[in-house]
Tab-separated table of C-alpha atoms (C1' of nucleotides) in Angstrom:
chain	number	residue	atom	x	y	z
X	8	MET	CA	48.251	-1.147	35.594
X	9	THR	CA	45.643	-3.666	36.617
X	10	GLU	CA	43.999	-5.179	33.573
X	11	ALA	CA	40.197	-5.006	33.784
X	12	VAL	CA	39.527	-8.433	32.367
X	13	THR	CA	35.845	-8.053	31.559
X	14	THR	CA	33.905	-11.261	31.408
X	15	PRO	CA	31.815	-11.139	28.220
X	16	ALA	CA	28.526	-9.543	29.256
X	17	THR	CA	26.717	-12.181	27.242
X	18	ARG	CA	26.020	-15.778	27.973
X	19	ARG	CA	25.226	-18.793	25.807
X	20	TYR	CA	21.654	-20.029	25.743
X	21	SER	CA	20.376	-23.271	24.264
X	22	GLY	CA	23.862	-23.730	22.891
X	23	ARG	CA	23.961	-20.425	20.999
X	24	ASP	CA	25.615	-17.130	21.719
X	25	ALA	CA	23.749	-13.841	21.705
X	26	GLY	CA	24.478	-13.107	18.076
X	27	GLU	CA	23.218	-16.462	16.925
X	28	ARG	CA	20.026	-16.218	18.940
X	29	SER	CA	19.377	-12.767	17.600
X	30	ALA	CA	20.019	-13.923	14.046
X	31	ALA	CA	17.638	-16.829	14.550
X	32	ARG	CA	14.892	-14.484	15.747
X	33	ARG	CA	15.491	-12.213	12.814
X	34	GLU	CA	15.212	-15.137	10.466
X	35	ARG	CA	11.996	-16.371	12.040
X	36	LEU	CA	10.552	-12.896	11.736
X	37	LEU	CA	11.485	-12.706	8.070
X	38	GLU	CA	9.935	-16.099	7.433
X	39	ALA	CA	6.736	-15.083	9.180
X	40	ALA	CA	6.751	-11.846	7.209
X	41	LEU	CA	7.114	-13.700	3.927
X	42	ASP	CA	4.154	-15.815	4.902
X	43	LEU	CA	1.846	-13.116	6.244
X	44	PHE	CA	2.771	-10.289	3.873
X	45	GLY	CA	2.721	-12.768	1.001
X	46	THR	CA	-0.697	-14.238	1.739
X	47	GLU	CA	-2.716	-11.729	3.750
X	48	GLY	CA	-0.891	-8.541	2.866
X	49	TYR	CA	1.487	-6.094	4.483
X	50	GLN	CA	-1.029	-3.408	5.330
X	51	VAL	CA	-3.384	-5.700	7.190
X	52	THR	CA	-0.749	-7.502	9.246
X	53	PRO	CA	-0.098	-5.976	12.671
X	54	ILE	CA	3.210	-6.500	14.422
X	55	ASP	CA	1.562	-8.770	16.993
X	56	ARG	CA	0.551	-11.244	14.326
X	57	LEU	CA	4.039	-11.188	12.936
X	58	CYS	CA	5.509	-11.854	16.352
X	59	SER	CA	3.219	-14.691	17.300
X	60	ALA	CA	3.677	-16.318	13.901
X	61	ALA	CA	7.439	-16.037	14.318
X	62	LYS	CA	7.376	-17.051	17.978
X	63	VAL	CA	9.255	-13.931	18.925
X	64	SER	CA	8.147	-11.641	21.731
X	65	THR	CA	7.447	-8.025	20.864
X	66	ARG	CA	10.289	-7.095	23.180
X	67	HIS	CA	12.656	-9.011	20.960
X	68	PHE	CA	10.986	-7.729	17.824
X	69	TYR	CA	12.171	-4.242	18.623
X	70	GLN	CA	15.613	-5.610	19.273
X	71	GLU	CA	15.777	-6.755	15.650
X	72	PHE	CA	13.821	-4.134	13.710
X	73	THR	CA	12.807	-0.521	14.112
X	74	ASN	CA	9.271	-1.138	12.946
X	75	LYS	CA	7.148	-3.138	10.533
X	76	GLU	CA	8.326	-1.102	7.588
X	77	ALA	CA	11.906	-2.172	8.274
X	78	VAL	CA	10.827	-5.806	8.111
X	79	LEU	CA	9.207	-5.298	4.731
X	80	ILE	CA	12.282	-3.563	3.414
X	81	ALA	CA	14.546	-6.326	4.694
X	82	LEU	CA	12.297	-8.984	3.219
X	83	HIS	CA	12.094	-7.230	-0.107
X	84	SER	CA	15.854	-6.794	-0.199
X	85	GLN	CA	16.391	-10.439	0.576
X	86	ILE	CA	14.053	-11.627	-2.168
X	87	THR	CA	15.412	-9.204	-4.716
X	88	GLU	CA	19.048	-9.798	-3.942
X	89	ASP	CA	18.418	-13.500	-4.156
X	90	ALA	CA	17.051	-13.032	-7.642
X	91	LEU	CA	19.796	-10.661	-8.690
X	92	THR	CA	22.454	-13.039	-7.430
X	93	ALA	CA	20.926	-15.909	-9.359
X	94	THR	CA	20.869	-13.737	-12.445
X	95	ALA	CA	24.473	-12.675	-12.047
X	96	THR	CA	25.543	-16.265	-11.547
X	97	ALA	CA	23.690	-17.381	-14.648
X	98	LEU	CA	25.347	-14.630	-16.651
X	99	ALA	CA	28.758	-15.500	-15.275
X	100	GLU	CA	28.281	-19.069	-16.415
X	101	ALA	CA	27.832	-18.015	-20.039
X	102	PRO	CA	30.608	-15.445	-20.253
X	103	ALA	CA	31.271	-15.464	-23.966
X	104	ALA	CA	27.800	-16.294	-25.213
X	105	PRO	CA	25.869	-14.072	-27.622
X	106	ILE	CA	23.269	-11.745	-26.212
X	107	GLU	CA	20.334	-14.033	-26.949
X	108	ALA	CA	21.804	-16.876	-24.934
X	109	ARG	CA	22.792	-14.611	-22.068
X	110	LEU	CA	19.312	-13.164	-22.049
X	111	VAL	CA	17.691	-16.573	-21.860
X	112	ALA	CA	19.984	-17.559	-19.012
X	113	ALA	CA	19.371	-14.355	-17.076
X	114	VAL	CA	15.615	-14.229	-17.468
X	115	THR	CA	15.238	-17.899	-16.635
X	116	ALA	CA	17.322	-17.577	-13.503
X	117	TYR	CA	15.475	-14.471	-12.379
X	118	LEU	CA	12.084	-15.983	-13.029
X	119	ARG	CA	12.775	-19.276	-11.330
X	120	THR	CA	13.940	-17.580	-8.192
X	121	ILE	CA	10.813	-15.493	-7.929
X	122	ILE	CA	8.143	-17.963	-8.961
X	123	SER	CA	9.544	-20.690	-6.747
X	124	ASP	CA	7.273	-19.216	-4.092
X	125	PRO	CA	4.006	-17.370	-4.808
X	126	ARG	CA	4.470	-15.399	-1.614
X	127	ARG	CA	7.646	-13.949	-3.063
X	128	VAL	CA	5.715	-12.924	-6.132
X	129	ARG	CA	3.139	-11.107	-4.106
X	130	VAL	CA	5.617	-9.404	-1.820
X	131	SER	CA	7.897	-8.143	-4.544
X	132	PHE	CA	5.288	-7.328	-7.162
X	133	VAL	CA	2.380	-6.091	-5.097
X	134	GLU	CA	2.988	-5.500	-1.416
X	135	VAL	CA	6.010	-3.238	-1.797
X	136	VAL	CA	4.314	-0.970	-4.322
X	137	GLY	CA	3.446	2.329	-2.717
X	138	ALA	CA	3.528	0.741	0.723
X	139	SER	CA	5.184	3.798	2.227
X	140	PRO	CA	7.634	6.444	1.080
X	141	ALA	CA	10.677	4.554	2.357
X	142	VAL	CA	9.599	1.227	0.879
X	143	GLU	CA	8.780	2.879	-2.398
X	144	GLN	CA	12.227	4.378	-2.480
X	145	THR	CA	14.011	1.056	-2.093
X	146	ARG	CA	11.714	-0.454	-4.685
X	147	LEU	CA	12.743	2.188	-7.166
X	148	GLU	CA	16.392	1.726	-6.278
X	149	TYR	CA	16.223	-1.984	-7.020
X	150	ARG	CA	14.448	-1.165	-10.221
X	151	GLU	CA	17.329	1.064	-11.203
X	152	ALA	CA	19.748	-1.754	-10.440
X	153	ILE	CA	17.909	-4.029	-12.848
X	154	ILE	CA	17.785	-1.337	-15.484
X	155	ALA	CA	21.524	-0.859	-15.081
X	156	THR	CA	22.186	-4.569	-15.579
X	157	VAL	CA	19.997	-4.757	-18.647
X	158	THR	CA	21.553	-1.640	-20.088
X	159	HIS	CA	25.031	-2.920	-19.418
X	160	GLU	CA	24.308	-6.215	-21.163
X	161	GLY	CA	22.634	-4.468	-24.032
X	162	GLU	CA	25.397	-1.973	-24.611
X	163	ALA	CA	27.939	-4.782	-24.616
X	164	ALA	CA	25.943	-6.601	-27.272
X	165	ILE	CA	25.787	-3.437	-29.328
X	166	ALA	CA	29.541	-3.041	-28.972
X	167	ARG	CA	29.961	-6.601	-30.210
X	168	GLY	CA	27.802	-5.710	-33.175
X	169	GLU	CA	25.150	-8.264	-32.300
X	170	ILE	CA	22.227	-5.872	-32.237
X	171	PRO	CA	21.466	-2.327	-33.325
X	172	PRO	CA	21.329	0.470	-30.734
X	173	ARG	CA	18.143	1.058	-28.810
X	174	ASP	CA	16.724	2.738	-25.685
X	175	PHE	CA	17.503	0.140	-23.061
X	176	ARG	CA	15.982	2.074	-20.226
X	177	PHE	CA	12.681	1.931	-22.028
X	178	ALA	CA	13.096	-1.724	-22.931
X	179	ALA	CA	14.100	-2.682	-19.412
X	180	LEU	CA	11.155	-0.859	-17.886
X	181	ALA	CA	8.783	-2.497	-20.320
X	182	LEU	CA	10.239	-5.892	-19.533
X	183	ILE	CA	10.079	-5.381	-15.776
X	184	GLY	CA	6.497	-4.199	-15.942
X	185	ALA	CA	5.397	-6.969	-18.260
X	186	LEU	CA	7.083	-9.588	-16.077
X	187	ASN	CA	5.437	-8.220	-12.964
X	188	SER	CA	1.924	-8.288	-14.231
X	189	VAL	CA	2.200	-11.550	-16.136
X	190	VAL	CA	3.837	-13.370	-13.258
X	191	TYR	CA	1.444	-12.009	-10.668
X	192	ASP	CA	-1.514	-13.013	-12.807
X	193	TRP	CA	0.035	-16.430	-13.257
X	194	SER	CA	0.515	-16.856	-9.532
X	195	LEU	CA	-3.143	-16.004	-8.993
X	196	HIS	CA	-4.670	-18.212	-11.655
X	197	GLN	CA	-2.069	-20.710	-12.799
X	198	ARG	CA	-3.495	-20.885	-16.281
X	199	LYS	CA	-0.369	-22.500	-17.634
X	200	SER	CA	2.525	-24.565	-16.341
X	201	ALA	CA	5.635	-22.938	-14.961
X	202	ASP	CA	7.508	-24.163	-18.030
X	203	GLU	CA	5.059	-22.584	-20.415
X	204	LEU	CA	5.255	-19.352	-18.472
X	205	GLU	CA	9.012	-19.431	-18.699
X	206	VAL	CA	8.976	-20.022	-22.435
X	207	ALA	CA	6.509	-17.221	-23.034
X	208	LEU	CA	8.425	-14.753	-20.917
X	209	VAL	CA	11.808	-15.596	-22.351
X	210	ALA	CA	10.351	-15.028	-25.801
X	211	LEU	CA	8.921	-11.730	-24.651
X	212	ALA	CA	12.245	-10.631	-23.223
X	213	THR	CA	14.000	-11.557	-26.426
X	214	THR	CA	11.550	-9.528	-28.465
X	215	LEU	CA	11.821	-6.511	-26.213
X	216	LEU	CA	15.588	-6.460	-25.905
X	217	THR	CA	16.919	-7.894	-29.124
X	218	GLY	CA	13.963	-8.216	-31.473
J	433	MET	CA	-58.449	10.181	5.269
J	434	THR	CA	-56.429	13.273	6.007
J	435	GLU	CA	-53.529	13.613	3.644
J	436	ALA	CA	-50.241	14.221	5.476
J	437	VAL	CA	-48.837	16.723	3.023
J	438	THR	CA	-45.192	16.659	4.056
J	439	THR	CA	-43.185	19.705	3.203
J	440	PRO	CA	-39.906	18.515	1.644
J	441	ALA	CA	-37.573	17.994	4.575
J	442	THR	CA	-34.762	19.668	2.655
J	443	ARG	CA	-34.069	23.256	1.933
J	444	ARG	CA	-32.012	25.040	-0.695
J	445	TYR	CA	-28.737	26.547	0.438
J	446	SER	CA	-26.538	28.919	-1.530
J	447	GLY	CA	-28.864	28.274	-4.417
J	448	ARG	CA	-28.450	24.518	-4.418
J	449	ASP	CA	-30.633	21.726	-3.169
J	450	ALA	CA	-29.399	19.019	-0.842
J	451	GLY	CA	-28.392	16.662	-3.623
J	452	GLU	CA	-26.349	19.296	-5.394
J	453	ARG	CA	-24.553	20.347	-2.237
J	454	SER	CA	-23.771	16.775	-1.434
J	455	ALA	CA	-22.501	16.151	-4.956
J	456	ALA	CA	-20.323	19.240	-4.723
J	457	ARG	CA	-18.765	18.014	-1.472
J	458	ARG	CA	-18.159	14.635	-2.990
J	459	GLU	CA	-16.477	16.234	-5.932
J	460	ARG	CA	-14.282	18.411	-3.762
J	461	LEU	CA	-13.281	15.358	-1.766
J	462	LEU	CA	-12.367	13.470	-4.912
J	463	GLU	CA	-10.329	16.407	-6.148
J	464	ALA	CA	-8.472	16.637	-2.855
J	465	ALA	CA	-7.933	12.886	-2.928
J	466	LEU	CA	-6.465	13.059	-6.411
J	467	ASP	CA	-4.104	15.714	-5.193
J	468	LEU	CA	-3.043	14.180	-1.886
J	469	PHE	CA	-3.051	10.520	-2.895
J	470	GLY	CA	-1.354	11.460	-6.141
J	471	THR	CA	1.440	13.511	-4.596
J	472	GLU	CA	1.949	12.407	-1.012
J	473	GLY	CA	0.400	8.952	-1.151
J	474	TYR	CA	-2.736	7.203	0.007
J	475	GLN	CA	-1.251	5.463	3.030
J	476	VAL	CA	0.170	8.602	4.568
J	477	THR	CA	-2.888	10.800	4.099
J	478	PRO	CA	-5.283	10.870	7.076
J	479	ILE	CA	-8.923	11.722	6.608
J	480	ASP	CA	-8.426	15.070	8.358
J	481	ARG	CA	-5.989	16.220	5.696
J	482	LEU	CA	-8.380	15.137	3.005
J	483	CYS	CA	-11.202	17.066	4.621
J	484	SER	CA	-9.312	20.280	5.172
J	485	ALA	CA	-7.897	20.173	1.652
J	486	ALA	CA	-11.404	19.668	0.314
J	487	LYS	CA	-12.954	22.201	2.690
J	488	VAL	CA	-15.404	19.610	3.868
J	489	SER	CA	-16.072	18.935	7.542
J	490	THR	CA	-15.496	15.405	8.802
J	491	ARG	CA	-19.177	15.297	9.617
J	492	HIS	CA	-19.955	15.746	5.944
J	493	PHE	CA	-17.181	13.417	4.931
J	494	TYR	CA	-19.011	10.533	6.515
J	495	GLN	CA	-22.156	11.627	4.770
J	496	GLU	CA	-20.438	11.011	1.442
J	497	PHE	CA	-18.131	8.065	2.046
J	498	THR	CA	-17.857	5.123	4.403
J	499	ASN	CA	-14.136	5.592	4.944
J	500	LYS	CA	-10.905	6.557	3.243
J	501	GLU	CA	-10.761	3.302	1.324
J	502	ALA	CA	-14.083	4.130	-0.324
J	503	VAL	CA	-12.626	7.421	-1.534
J	504	LEU	CA	-9.667	5.681	-3.121
J	505	ILE	CA	-11.925	3.184	-4.826
J	506	ALA	CA	-14.188	5.945	-6.131
J	507	LEU	CA	-11.196	7.937	-7.360
J	508	HIS	CA	-9.645	4.950	-9.039
J	509	SER	CA	-12.932	4.067	-10.697
J	510	GLN	CA	-13.321	7.586	-11.968
J	511	ILE	CA	-9.853	7.719	-13.461
J	512	THR	CA	-10.100	4.279	-14.998
J	513	GLU	CA	-13.567	4.730	-16.402
J	514	ASP	CA	-12.474	8.005	-17.884
J	515	ALA	CA	-9.662	6.211	-19.675
J	516	LEU	CA	-11.842	3.317	-20.758
J	517	THR	CA	-14.472	5.668	-22.110
J	518	ALA	CA	-11.871	7.572	-24.097
J	519	THR	CA	-10.602	4.280	-25.465
J	520	ALA	CA	-14.061	3.065	-26.421
J	521	THR	CA	-14.809	6.374	-28.133
J	522	ALA	CA	-11.579	6.231	-30.084
J	523	LEU	CA	-12.384	2.699	-31.204
J	524	ALA	CA	-15.909	3.665	-32.157
J	525	GLU	CA	-14.534	6.430	-34.379
J	526	ALA	CA	-12.539	3.951	-36.453
J	527	PRO	CA	-15.157	1.227	-36.821
J	528	ALA	CA	-13.972	-0.463	-39.961
J	529	ALA	CA	-10.246	0.132	-39.617
J	530	PRO	CA	-7.674	-2.675	-39.585
J	531	ILE	CA	-6.360	-3.817	-36.228
J	532	GLU	CA	-3.180	-1.743	-36.414
J	533	ALA	CA	-5.088	1.495	-36.814
J	534	ARG	CA	-7.587	0.608	-34.119
J	535	LEU	CA	-4.738	-0.244	-31.807
J	536	VAL	CA	-3.013	3.058	-32.369
J	537	ALA	CA	-6.251	4.916	-31.733
J	538	ALA	CA	-7.026	2.977	-28.572
J	539	VAL	CA	-3.583	3.149	-27.007
J	540	THR	CA	-3.224	6.825	-27.807
J	541	ALA	CA	-6.569	7.664	-26.265
J	542	TYR	CA	-5.868	5.614	-23.165
J	543	LEU	CA	-2.423	7.077	-22.702
J	544	ARG	CA	-3.442	10.674	-23.178
J	545	THR	CA	-6.167	10.405	-20.612
J	546	ILE	CA	-3.819	9.019	-17.995
J	547	ILE	CA	-0.720	11.088	-18.594
J	548	SER	CA	-2.668	14.315	-18.773
J	549	ASP	CA	-2.130	14.439	-15.006
J	550	PRO	CA	0.847	12.879	-13.190
J	551	ARG	CA	-1.315	12.457	-10.109
J	552	ARG	CA	-3.556	10.166	-12.100
J	553	VAL	CA	-0.542	8.137	-13.073
J	554	ARG	CA	0.517	7.699	-9.512
J	555	VAL	CA	-2.928	6.893	-8.190
J	556	SER	CA	-3.771	4.313	-10.804
J	557	PHE	CA	-0.330	2.747	-11.196
J	558	VAL	CA	1.067	2.894	-7.691
J	559	GLU	CA	-1.284	3.905	-4.927
J	560	VAL	CA	-4.008	1.378	-5.660
J	561	VAL	CA	-1.602	-1.555	-5.790
J	562	GLY	CA	-2.009	-3.702	-2.705
J	563	ALA	CA	-3.530	-0.777	-0.824
J	564	SER	CA	-6.060	-3.035	0.889
J	565	PRO	CA	-7.952	-6.198	-0.007
J	566	ALA	CA	-10.994	-4.305	-1.297
J	567	VAL	CA	-8.945	-1.868	-3.372
J	568	GLU	CA	-6.866	-4.678	-4.763
J	569	GLN	CA	-10.017	-6.464	-5.811
J	570	THR	CA	-11.349	-3.541	-7.818
J	571	ARG	CA	-7.935	-3.048	-9.349
J	572	LEU	CA	-7.966	-6.626	-10.594
J	573	GLU	CA	-11.507	-6.250	-11.859
J	574	TYR	CA	-10.565	-3.254	-13.971
J	575	ARG	CA	-7.576	-5.187	-15.197
J	576	GLU	CA	-9.897	-7.954	-16.353
J	577	ALA	CA	-12.024	-5.391	-18.146
J	578	ILE	CA	-9.002	-4.192	-20.091
J	579	ILE	CA	-7.962	-7.739	-20.877
J	580	ALA	CA	-11.454	-8.429	-22.145
J	581	THR	CA	-11.356	-5.420	-24.451
J	582	VAL	CA	-7.963	-6.335	-25.827
J	583	THR	CA	-8.991	-9.936	-26.311
J	584	HIS	CA	-12.190	-8.910	-28.030
J	585	GLU	CA	-10.335	-6.657	-30.445
J	586	GLY	CA	-7.719	-9.275	-31.078
J	587	GLU	CA	-10.147	-12.092	-31.749
J	588	ALA	CA	-12.009	-9.886	-34.186
J	589	ALA	CA	-8.785	-9.198	-36.059
J	590	ILE	CA	-8.063	-12.887	-36.175
J	591	ALA	CA	-11.536	-13.540	-37.519
J	592	ARG	CA	-10.900	-10.959	-40.222
J	593	GLY	CA	-7.709	-12.790	-41.059
J	594	GLU	CA	-5.518	-9.811	-40.244
J	595	ILE	CA	-3.275	-11.566	-37.739
J	596	PRO	CA	-2.551	-15.109	-36.675
J	597	PRO	CA	-3.991	-16.468	-33.406
J	598	ARG	CA	-2.207	-15.761	-30.139
J	599	ASP	CA	-2.650	-15.711	-26.362
J	600	PHE	CA	-4.266	-12.337	-25.858
J	601	ARG	CA	-4.521	-12.642	-22.122
J	602	PHE	CA	-0.766	-12.913	-21.992
J	603	ALA	CA	-0.267	-10.106	-24.480
J	604	ALA	CA	-2.711	-7.828	-22.680
J	605	LEU	CA	-1.095	-8.438	-19.319
J	606	ALA	CA	2.330	-7.763	-20.757
J	607	LEU	CA	1.091	-4.567	-22.357
J	608	ILE	CA	-0.628	-3.354	-19.186
J	609	GLY	CA	2.431	-4.043	-17.073
J	610	ALA	CA	4.824	-2.458	-19.530
J	611	LEU	CA	2.632	0.624	-19.829
J	612	ASN	CA	2.414	0.976	-16.078
J	613	SER	CA	6.085	0.889	-15.393
J	614	VAL	CA	7.150	2.926	-18.405
J	615	VAL	CA	4.558	5.616	-17.793
J	616	TYR	CA	5.251	5.826	-14.080
J	617	ASP	CA	8.954	6.138	-14.734
J	618	TRP	CA	8.232	8.800	-17.321
J	619	SER	CA	6.081	10.741	-14.890
J	620	LEU	CA	8.921	10.657	-12.365
J	621	HIS	CA	11.770	11.641	-14.643
J	622	GLN	CA	10.361	13.071	-17.849
J	623	ARG	CA	13.276	11.848	-19.890
J	624	LYS	CA	11.392	12.344	-23.109
J	625	SER	CA	8.499	14.397	-24.415
J	626	ALA	CA	4.943	13.169	-24.137
J	627	ASP	CA	4.918	12.709	-27.908
J	628	GLU	CA	8.009	10.529	-27.862
J	629	LEU	CA	6.521	8.488	-25.057
J	630	GLU	CA	3.369	8.023	-27.059
J	631	VAL	CA	5.241	6.905	-30.149
J	632	ALA	CA	7.347	4.428	-28.202
J	633	LEU	CA	4.381	2.932	-26.413
J	634	VAL	CA	2.228	2.658	-29.497
J	635	ALA	CA	5.063	0.809	-31.188
J	636	LEU	CA	5.382	-1.459	-28.183
J	637	ALA	CA	1.671	-2.203	-28.185
J	638	THR	CA	1.783	-2.994	-31.872
J	639	THR	CA	4.648	-5.407	-31.371
J	640	LEU	CA	2.968	-7.141	-28.460
J	641	LEU	CA	-0.452	-7.485	-30.004
J	642	THR	CA	0.086	-7.780	-33.729
J	643	GLY	CA	3.810	-8.173	-34.304
K	1295	DC	C1'	23.537	-24.155	44.473
K	1296	DC	C1'	23.283	-19.259	43.821
K	1297	DA	C1'	23.466	-14.901	41.458
K	1298	DA	C1'	22.743	-12.917	37.219
K	1299	DA	C1'	21.609	-13.180	32.284
K	1300	DG	C1'	18.072	-14.062	29.505
K	1301	DC	C1'	13.536	-15.235	28.391
K	1302	DG	C1'	8.247	-15.080	27.141
K	1303	DA	C1'	4.047	-13.181	28.328
K	1304	DA	C1'	1.584	-9.607	29.287
K	1305	DA	C1'	0.643	-5.099	31.401
K	1306	DA	C1'	1.161	-0.374	30.784
K	1307	DG	C1'	1.710	3.703	28.383
K	1308	DA	C1'	1.586	6.500	24.374
K	1309	DT	C1'	-0.237	7.771	19.791
K	1310	DA	C1'	-2.485	8.460	15.950
K	1311	DC	C1'	-6.577	8.059	13.740
K	1312	DA	C1'	-11.220	7.066	12.857
K	1313	DT	C1'	-15.838	8.167	13.857
K	1314	DT	C1'	-19.679	10.356	16.314
K	1315	DT	C1'	-21.693	14.074	18.628
K	1316	DT	C1'	-22.203	18.623	20.207
K	1317	DC	C1'	-22.765	23.613	19.644
K	1318	DG	C1'	-23.126	28.130	18.326
K	1319	DA	C1'	-23.421	30.627	14.062
K	1320	DT	C1'	-25.797	31.063	9.290
K	1321	DT	C1'	-29.213	30.952	6.105
K	1322	DG	C1'	-33.446	30.128	3.933
K	1323	DT	C1'	-38.690	29.867	4.455
K	1324	DG	C1'	-43.147	31.277	5.676
M	382	DC	C1'	-39.168	38.491	12.090
M	383	DA	C1'	-39.137	33.816	13.948
M	384	DC	C1'	-38.021	29.154	13.699
M	385	DA	C1'	-36.072	25.310	11.736
M	386	DA	C1'	-32.689	23.401	8.505
M	387	DT	C1'	-28.037	23.408	7.700
M	388	DC	C1'	-23.550	24.503	8.364
M	389	DG	C1'	-18.362	24.411	9.953
M	390	DA	C1'	-15.496	23.765	13.734
M	391	DA	C1'	-14.188	21.326	17.298
M	392	DA	C1'	-14.897	18.438	21.314
M	393	DA	C1'	-15.717	13.866	22.711
M	394	DT	C1'	-15.458	9.170	22.132
M	395	DG	C1'	-13.757	4.862	20.569
M	396	DT	C1'	-10.262	1.770	18.886
M	397	DA	C1'	-6.469	-0.285	16.972
M	398	DT	C1'	-2.271	-0.323	16.929
M	399	DC	C1'	2.685	0.719	18.253
M	400	DT	C1'	6.262	0.726	21.694
M	401	DT	C1'	8.187	0.397	26.283
M	402	DT	C1'	8.366	-1.650	30.621
M	403	DT	C1'	7.483	-4.879	34.161
M	404	DC	C1'	7.554	-9.465	36.202
M	405	DG	C1'	8.133	-13.959	37.411
M	406	DC	C1'	10.169	-18.080	35.496
M	407	DT	C1'	14.317	-20.590	33.249
M	408	DT	C1'	18.912	-21.291	32.207
M	409	DT	C1'	23.638	-20.780	32.684
M	410	DG	C1'	28.223	-20.299	34.646
M	411	DG	C1'	31.086	-20.304	38.414
DNA sequence: CCAAAGCGAAAAGATACATTTTCGATTGTG
DNA sequence: CACAATCGAAAATGTATCTTTTCGCTTTGG
């Protein structure tokens, strides 16, 4: 049998292999999307704008994403998973703490991740809402993930006898909604410092979940 | 001088004058918009669908509205003003009551107006969010109107010595956001009765504003 | 240095809508 | 009844994308 030793069909370019170049384009597109969706808005940004801002040709755009909607979903996922990871880490660092302390850690971590960039605020609190059926679906899925985390934490605290039982789905939804609108308003008007915002929201979370 | 006695350029049709016919078309369009925007979504509804659902020709559509965006804005205004009117009426009916009672009356009235129709919930809590720059602007304006009402009520209660001072802008934003997400979730899943929802949200409002 | 991989820019093609205009059929009015 | 307003339906037009394809220029690897 003669071995068909196939030379890799791909070639290195500017020192990077195909996968790296593709990943770099994808990243530039996501950065451009954060910027344009987060300042001008998803609906009013055509793919062309996205491509020129990212310095990616439309040919390559379609190599990375199916369409504009897919970019928004990827961006939203990235932002949200970032925040959820930060939250999980913060919780893991206070493993045996009482619910109040865990709550402060979690909310602070979540908040800081999001408000570190006003464009993130706008994308995850405004642009993804009702953008399209598919986007709306992932938004609701992430929402369920947050509700699950809150509920899990809450039930554990109840089991430890730290707080009385309550409807955590309701509390989580109230907290999520309150956070969204307060943070978005803050990012628009900056009426208080980030620290003051944090204090106010941590207090709110405490009231809603353990108060 | 010969008087140019102009016969009215308009004629009655099916018993209605031009203004009435036009108003009827407008109303049918708004009803169709409530239905389509509130079940399928604003972004995915083309003007054609709107027109056929409303039994209005596209020619007449453009006699009533500039474009689809104008319909959404008109619909949103109608829903919101409905709710604000109900709230104002409820407040007017308890003129000398303490803040807690006024709050219960206001929140109940607001809630009932909105949840009376799940399509209203979706339009005012989801579809208008980030739909377009102009829509977003009116959404934020209505939000400011609600904040102003809440603040006004709250300051009055402070003046009467019923509650200590607080940041009502923050409290109002938190309440609005919490209401939005809780009510939207309720309209999707109906995990509790409308009465239970009402009770939970009134309690939440009381905590946020006077607790 | 050459053949092929890869690239960016831009043309070309395809849609989906938005918006305007036309047209024949109704319906009041005098 | 006649004629003009009005109508609904649909054709025609315009436009802004989206998406695919072409093309000539670079870069790489042998």
